[in-house]
Coordinates of C-alpha atoms in Angstrom, one line a residue:
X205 CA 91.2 88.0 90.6
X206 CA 89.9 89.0 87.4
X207 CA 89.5 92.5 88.1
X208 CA 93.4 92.6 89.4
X209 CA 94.3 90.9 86.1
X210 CA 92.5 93.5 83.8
X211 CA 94.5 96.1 86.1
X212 CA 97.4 97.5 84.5
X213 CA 101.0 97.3 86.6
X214 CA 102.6 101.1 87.4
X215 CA 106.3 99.9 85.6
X216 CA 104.3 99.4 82.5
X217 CA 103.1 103.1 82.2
X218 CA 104.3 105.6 79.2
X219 CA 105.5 108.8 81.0
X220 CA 102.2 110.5 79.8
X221 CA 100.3 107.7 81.7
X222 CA 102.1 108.2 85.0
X223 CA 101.2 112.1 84.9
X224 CA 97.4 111.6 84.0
X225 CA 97.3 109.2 87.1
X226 CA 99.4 111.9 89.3
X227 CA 96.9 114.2 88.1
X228 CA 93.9 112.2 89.2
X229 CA 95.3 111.5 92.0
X230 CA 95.4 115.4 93.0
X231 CA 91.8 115.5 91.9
X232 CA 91.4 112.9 94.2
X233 CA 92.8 113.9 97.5
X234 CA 91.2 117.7 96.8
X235 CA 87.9 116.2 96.4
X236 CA 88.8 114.1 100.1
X237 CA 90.5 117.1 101.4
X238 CA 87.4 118.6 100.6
X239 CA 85.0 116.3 102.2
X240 CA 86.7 116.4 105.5
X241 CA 86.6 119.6 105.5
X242 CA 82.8 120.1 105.4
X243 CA 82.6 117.5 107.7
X244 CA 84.2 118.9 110.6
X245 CA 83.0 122.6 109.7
X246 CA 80.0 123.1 112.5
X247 CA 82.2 121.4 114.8
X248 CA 85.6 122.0 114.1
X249 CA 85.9 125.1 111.9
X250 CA 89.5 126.2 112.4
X251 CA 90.8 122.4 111.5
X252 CA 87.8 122.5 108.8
X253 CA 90.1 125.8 107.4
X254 CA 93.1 123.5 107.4
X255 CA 91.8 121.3 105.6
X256 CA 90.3 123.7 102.7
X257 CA 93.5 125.1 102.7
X258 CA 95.0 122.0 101.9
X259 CA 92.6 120.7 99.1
X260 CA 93.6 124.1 97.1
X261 CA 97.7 122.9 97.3
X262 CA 96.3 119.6 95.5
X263 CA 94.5 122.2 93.5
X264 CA 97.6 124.3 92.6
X265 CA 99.9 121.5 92.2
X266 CA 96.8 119.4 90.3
X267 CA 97.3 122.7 88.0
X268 CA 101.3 123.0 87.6
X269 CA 100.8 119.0 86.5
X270 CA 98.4 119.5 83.8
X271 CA 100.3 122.5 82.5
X272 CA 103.8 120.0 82.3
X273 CA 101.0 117.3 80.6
X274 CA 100.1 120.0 78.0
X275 CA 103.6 121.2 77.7
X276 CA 105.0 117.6 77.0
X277 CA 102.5 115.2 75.7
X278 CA 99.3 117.9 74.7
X279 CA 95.8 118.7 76.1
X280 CA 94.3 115.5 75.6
X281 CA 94.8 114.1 79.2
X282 CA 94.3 110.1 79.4
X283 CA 91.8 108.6 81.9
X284 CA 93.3 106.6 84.5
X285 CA 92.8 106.2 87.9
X286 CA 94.1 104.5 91.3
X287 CA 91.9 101.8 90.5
X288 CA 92.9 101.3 87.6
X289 CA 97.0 100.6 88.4
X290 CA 97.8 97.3 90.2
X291 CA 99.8 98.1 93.3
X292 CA 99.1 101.3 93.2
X293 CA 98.4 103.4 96.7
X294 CA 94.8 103.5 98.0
X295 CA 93.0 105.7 99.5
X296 CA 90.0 104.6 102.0
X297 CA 86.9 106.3 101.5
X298 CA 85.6 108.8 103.5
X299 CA 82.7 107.1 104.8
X300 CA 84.7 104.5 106.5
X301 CA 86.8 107.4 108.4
X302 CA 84.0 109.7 109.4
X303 CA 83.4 108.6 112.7
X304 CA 87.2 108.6 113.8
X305 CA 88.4 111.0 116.3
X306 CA 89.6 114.5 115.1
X307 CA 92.9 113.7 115.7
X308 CA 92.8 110.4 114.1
X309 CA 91.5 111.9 110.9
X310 CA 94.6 114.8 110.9
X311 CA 96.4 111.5 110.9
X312 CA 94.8 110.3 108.0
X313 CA 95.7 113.2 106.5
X314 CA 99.5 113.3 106.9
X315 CA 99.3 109.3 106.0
X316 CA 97.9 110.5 102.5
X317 CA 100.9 112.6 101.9
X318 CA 103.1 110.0 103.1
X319 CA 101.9 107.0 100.8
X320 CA 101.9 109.4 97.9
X321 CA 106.0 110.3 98.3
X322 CA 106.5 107.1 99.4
X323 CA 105.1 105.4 96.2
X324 CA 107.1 108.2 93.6
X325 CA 110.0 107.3 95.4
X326 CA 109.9 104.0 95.3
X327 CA 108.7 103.8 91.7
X328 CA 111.6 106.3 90.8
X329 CA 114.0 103.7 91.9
X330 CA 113.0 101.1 89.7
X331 CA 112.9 102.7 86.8
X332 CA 116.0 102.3 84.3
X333 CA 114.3 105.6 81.9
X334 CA 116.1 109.2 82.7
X335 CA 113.1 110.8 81.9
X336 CA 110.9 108.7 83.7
X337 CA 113.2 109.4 86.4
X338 CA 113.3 112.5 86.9
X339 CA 109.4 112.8 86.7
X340 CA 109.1 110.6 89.3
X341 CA 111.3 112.7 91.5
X342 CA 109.7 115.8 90.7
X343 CA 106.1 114.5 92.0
X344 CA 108.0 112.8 95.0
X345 CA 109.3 116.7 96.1
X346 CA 105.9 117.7 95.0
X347 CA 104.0 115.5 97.8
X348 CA 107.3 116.2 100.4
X349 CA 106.6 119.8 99.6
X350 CA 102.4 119.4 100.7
X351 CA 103.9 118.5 104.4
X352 CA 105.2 121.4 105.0
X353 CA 102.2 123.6 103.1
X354 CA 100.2 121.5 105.9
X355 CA 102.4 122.9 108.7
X356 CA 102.0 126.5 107.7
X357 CA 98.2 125.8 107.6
X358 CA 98.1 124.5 110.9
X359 CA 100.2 127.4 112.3
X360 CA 98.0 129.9 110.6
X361 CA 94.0 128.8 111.1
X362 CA 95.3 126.5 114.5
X363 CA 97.3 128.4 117.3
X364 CA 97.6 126.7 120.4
X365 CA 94.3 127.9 121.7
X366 CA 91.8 126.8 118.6
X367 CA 93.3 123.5 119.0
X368 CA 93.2 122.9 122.5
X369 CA 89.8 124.3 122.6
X370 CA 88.9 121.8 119.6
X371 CA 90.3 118.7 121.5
X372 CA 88.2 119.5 124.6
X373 CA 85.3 119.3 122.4
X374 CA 86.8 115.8 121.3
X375 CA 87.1 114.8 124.1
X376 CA 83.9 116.1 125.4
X377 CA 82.1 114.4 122.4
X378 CA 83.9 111.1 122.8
X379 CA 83.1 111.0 126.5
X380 CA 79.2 111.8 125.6
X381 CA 79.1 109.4 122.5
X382 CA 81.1 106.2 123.7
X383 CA 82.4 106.3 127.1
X384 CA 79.5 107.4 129.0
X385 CA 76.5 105.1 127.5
X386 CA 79.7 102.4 127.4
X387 CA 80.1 102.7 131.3
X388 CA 76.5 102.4 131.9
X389 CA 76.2 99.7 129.7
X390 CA 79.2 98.0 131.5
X391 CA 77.9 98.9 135.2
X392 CA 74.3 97.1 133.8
X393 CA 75.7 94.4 132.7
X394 CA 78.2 93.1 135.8
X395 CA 75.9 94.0 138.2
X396 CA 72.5 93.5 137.1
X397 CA 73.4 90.2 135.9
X398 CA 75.1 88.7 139.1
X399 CA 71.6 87.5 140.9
X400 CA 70.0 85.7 138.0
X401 CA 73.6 83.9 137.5
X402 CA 74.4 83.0 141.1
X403 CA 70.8 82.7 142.1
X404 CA 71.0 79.3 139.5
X405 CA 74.2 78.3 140.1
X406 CA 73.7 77.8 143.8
X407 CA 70.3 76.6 142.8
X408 CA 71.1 73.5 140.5
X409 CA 74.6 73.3 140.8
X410 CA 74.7 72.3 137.2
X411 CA 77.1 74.8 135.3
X412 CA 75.7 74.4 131.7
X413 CA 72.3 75.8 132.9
X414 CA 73.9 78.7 134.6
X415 CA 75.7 79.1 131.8
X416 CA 72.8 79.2 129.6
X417 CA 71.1 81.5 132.0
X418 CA 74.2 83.7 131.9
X419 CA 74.1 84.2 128.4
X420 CA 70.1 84.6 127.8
X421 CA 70.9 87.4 130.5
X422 CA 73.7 89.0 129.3
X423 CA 72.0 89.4 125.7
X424 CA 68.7 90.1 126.9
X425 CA 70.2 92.9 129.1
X426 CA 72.3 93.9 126.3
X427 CA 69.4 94.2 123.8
X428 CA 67.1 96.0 126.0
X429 CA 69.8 98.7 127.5
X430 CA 70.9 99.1 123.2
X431 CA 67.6 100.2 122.6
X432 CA 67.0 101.9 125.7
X433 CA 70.3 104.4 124.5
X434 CA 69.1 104.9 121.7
X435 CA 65.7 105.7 121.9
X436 CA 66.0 107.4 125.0
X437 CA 68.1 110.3 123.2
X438 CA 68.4 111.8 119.6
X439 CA 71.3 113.3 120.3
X440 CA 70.2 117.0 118.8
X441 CA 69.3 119.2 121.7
X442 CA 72.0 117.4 124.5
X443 CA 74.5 117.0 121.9
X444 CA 75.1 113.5 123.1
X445 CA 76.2 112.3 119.5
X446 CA 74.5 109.6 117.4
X447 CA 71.7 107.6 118.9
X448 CA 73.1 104.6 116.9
X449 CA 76.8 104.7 118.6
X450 CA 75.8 105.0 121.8
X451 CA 72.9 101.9 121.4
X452 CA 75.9 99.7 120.2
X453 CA 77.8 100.9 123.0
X454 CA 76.0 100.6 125.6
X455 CA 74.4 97.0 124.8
X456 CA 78.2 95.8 123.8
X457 CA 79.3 96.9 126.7
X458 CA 76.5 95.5 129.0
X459 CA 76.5 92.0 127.1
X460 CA 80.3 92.0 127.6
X461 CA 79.5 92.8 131.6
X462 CA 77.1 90.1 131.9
X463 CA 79.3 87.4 129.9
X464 CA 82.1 87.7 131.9
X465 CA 80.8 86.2 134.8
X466 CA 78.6 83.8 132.5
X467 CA 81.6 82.5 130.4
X468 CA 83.0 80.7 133.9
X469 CA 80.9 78.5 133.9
X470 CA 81.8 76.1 130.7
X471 CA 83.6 74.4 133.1
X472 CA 82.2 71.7 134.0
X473 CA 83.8 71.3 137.9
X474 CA 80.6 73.9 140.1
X475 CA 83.1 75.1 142.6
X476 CA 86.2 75.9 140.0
X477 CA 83.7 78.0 137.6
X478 CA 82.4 79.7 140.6
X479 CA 85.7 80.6 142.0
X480 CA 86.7 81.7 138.7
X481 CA 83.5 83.5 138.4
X482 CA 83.8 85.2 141.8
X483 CA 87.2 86.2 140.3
X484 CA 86.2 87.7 137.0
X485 CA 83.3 89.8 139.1
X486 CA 86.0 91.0 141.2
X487 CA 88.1 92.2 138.3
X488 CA 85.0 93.7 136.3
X489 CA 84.2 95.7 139.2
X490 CA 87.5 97.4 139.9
X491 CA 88.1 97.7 135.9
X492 CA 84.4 99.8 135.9
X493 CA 86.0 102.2 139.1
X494 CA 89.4 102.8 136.9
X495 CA 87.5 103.5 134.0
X496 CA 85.0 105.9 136.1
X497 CA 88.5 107.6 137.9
X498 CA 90.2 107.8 134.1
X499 CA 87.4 109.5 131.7
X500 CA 84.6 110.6 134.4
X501 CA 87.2 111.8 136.9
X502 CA 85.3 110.4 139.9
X503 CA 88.1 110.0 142.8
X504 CA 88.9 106.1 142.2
X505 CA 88.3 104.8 146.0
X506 CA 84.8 106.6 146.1
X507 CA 84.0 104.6 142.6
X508 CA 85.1 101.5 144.2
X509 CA 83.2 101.9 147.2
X510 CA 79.9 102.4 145.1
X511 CA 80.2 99.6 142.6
X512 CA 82.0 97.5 145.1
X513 CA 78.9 97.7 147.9
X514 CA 76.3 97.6 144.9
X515 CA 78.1 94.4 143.6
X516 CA 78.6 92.9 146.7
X517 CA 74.8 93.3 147.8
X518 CA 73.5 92.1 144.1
X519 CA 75.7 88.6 144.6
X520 CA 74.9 88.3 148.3
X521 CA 71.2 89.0 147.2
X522 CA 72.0 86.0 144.3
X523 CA 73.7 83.8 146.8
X524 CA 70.7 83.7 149.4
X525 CA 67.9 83.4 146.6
X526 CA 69.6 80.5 145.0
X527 CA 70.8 78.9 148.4
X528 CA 67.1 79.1 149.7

């Protein structure tokens, strides 16, 4: 609260304020612009181009603003920043974005341009001062004017094959990073975790143990097959992405797998929670054959047949142990 209070609000800027804060704001964006760039440059090096391209239109228009500053108001530009300006549009940083998709972060991009107009517009309209005015509008067809610049960029480093070849290896690397150890993780965690479960359900009959059981399970499996991922792979030579996204997907997904079944059996009544149970297995195990037929592409009644059989024999196995 204090640091919002200290901040000062955009309708109490001079004009000289509100074009040294246009001006760091270019800086700004070039430097993110920039960033992304180098980013995506081993992998992605026509969008990489785009984006280079774009940081040097902050770069030119960062210039045409401080030559209207010097022209007007001197050279002696004042410091003041985003941060400083309550209300004021943010940008995230970069770290918090890097691990989006490709065509999430080209999103990001065009939402950049679209806060900035967005914001000179707005602040346009409240303003009573000609002047004011008017340099408000200017910097609002300034940022309308970076959309297009973007759309020439794209159509010159990103034809139709550069960017179809660069969303196959999106694709490709979102498959390898997420889906795959994800799947696995899932598969673990609704199969591997269906004997220990039924095995004491039909044992006791008591549903807080199985429950209990369920969960120790569930995380257990979840732990191990996290570590398992990661370790097993640094990602370098099989281009299989970061060790530590494919560890937190593959134990979230297998603790999720386990818990599903586990979660049934909070209720107190034995046979409800182990209808509902049954249920939830039955719906994990078709849900694991979409997802196989969606992003692995393996015909859907050929998943369903394998993860169906292997569930069906892991429960039965769970079934007899506990019965006996």
């Amino acid at each position: 609260m204090r640091f919002s209070l200290n901040r000062k609000r955009f309708k109490d800027l001079s004009e000289q304020e509100v074009l040294a804060l246009a001006i760091s704001s270019e800086e700004d964006d070039a430097r993110i612009y920039r960033d992304y760039a180098e980013r995506l440059r081993e992998a992605y090096p026509d969008s990489a181009a785009v984006f280079d391209g774009m940081a040097e239109e902050e770069n030119e228009h960062r210039r045409r603003l401080i030559d209207l500053h010097r022209a007007r108001f001197g050279d002696v530009i004042p410091l003041i920043r985003r941060e400083h300006v309550s209300g004021y549009y943010a940008r995230r940083p970069v770290w918090l974005i890097e691990n989006l998709s490709l065509e999430r972060i080209r999103q990001e991009a065009a939402a950049m341009e679209q806060d900035a107009e967005r914001f000179y517009h707005a602040a346009a309209a409240r303003t009573s001062d000609a002047a004011t005015r008017q340099l408000l509008g200017d910097l609002a067809a300034a940022e309308a004017g970076h959309h297009g610049s973007a759309q020439d960029l794209t159509e010159k480093h990103l034809n139709t094959d550069s960017r179809s070849d660069e969303d196959s290896r999106a694709h490709r690397q979102f498959l390898l990073t997420w889906v795959q150890p994800g799947l696995a993780g899932l598969m673990d965690g609704s199969v591997s975790t269906l004997a220990p479960i039924f095995a004491t359900a039909f044992a006791t009959h008591n549903t807080w143990t199985t429950f209990l059981v369920g969960l120790a399970a569930s995380v257990g499996a979840g732990i191990s097959m996290g570590f398992t991922e990661a370790a097993s792979d640094d990602g370098e030579l099989s281009g299989r992405g970061s060790p530590i996204k494919r560890g937190v997907a593959s134990g979230v997904m297998t603790t999720v797998g386990g818990l599903g079944h586990a979660l049934p059996y909070l209720i107190t009544d034995f046979w409800t929670a182990t209808v509902v149970a049954i249920i939830v297995v039955f719906v994990e195990l078709w849900a694991i054959a979409w997802i196989q037929n969606k992003f692995m592409e393996t015909p859907f009644f050929r998943a369903a047949f394998q993860v169906v059989l292997g569930g069906a024999l892991v429960f039965a196995a769970g079934v007899l142990i506990g019965s006996g």
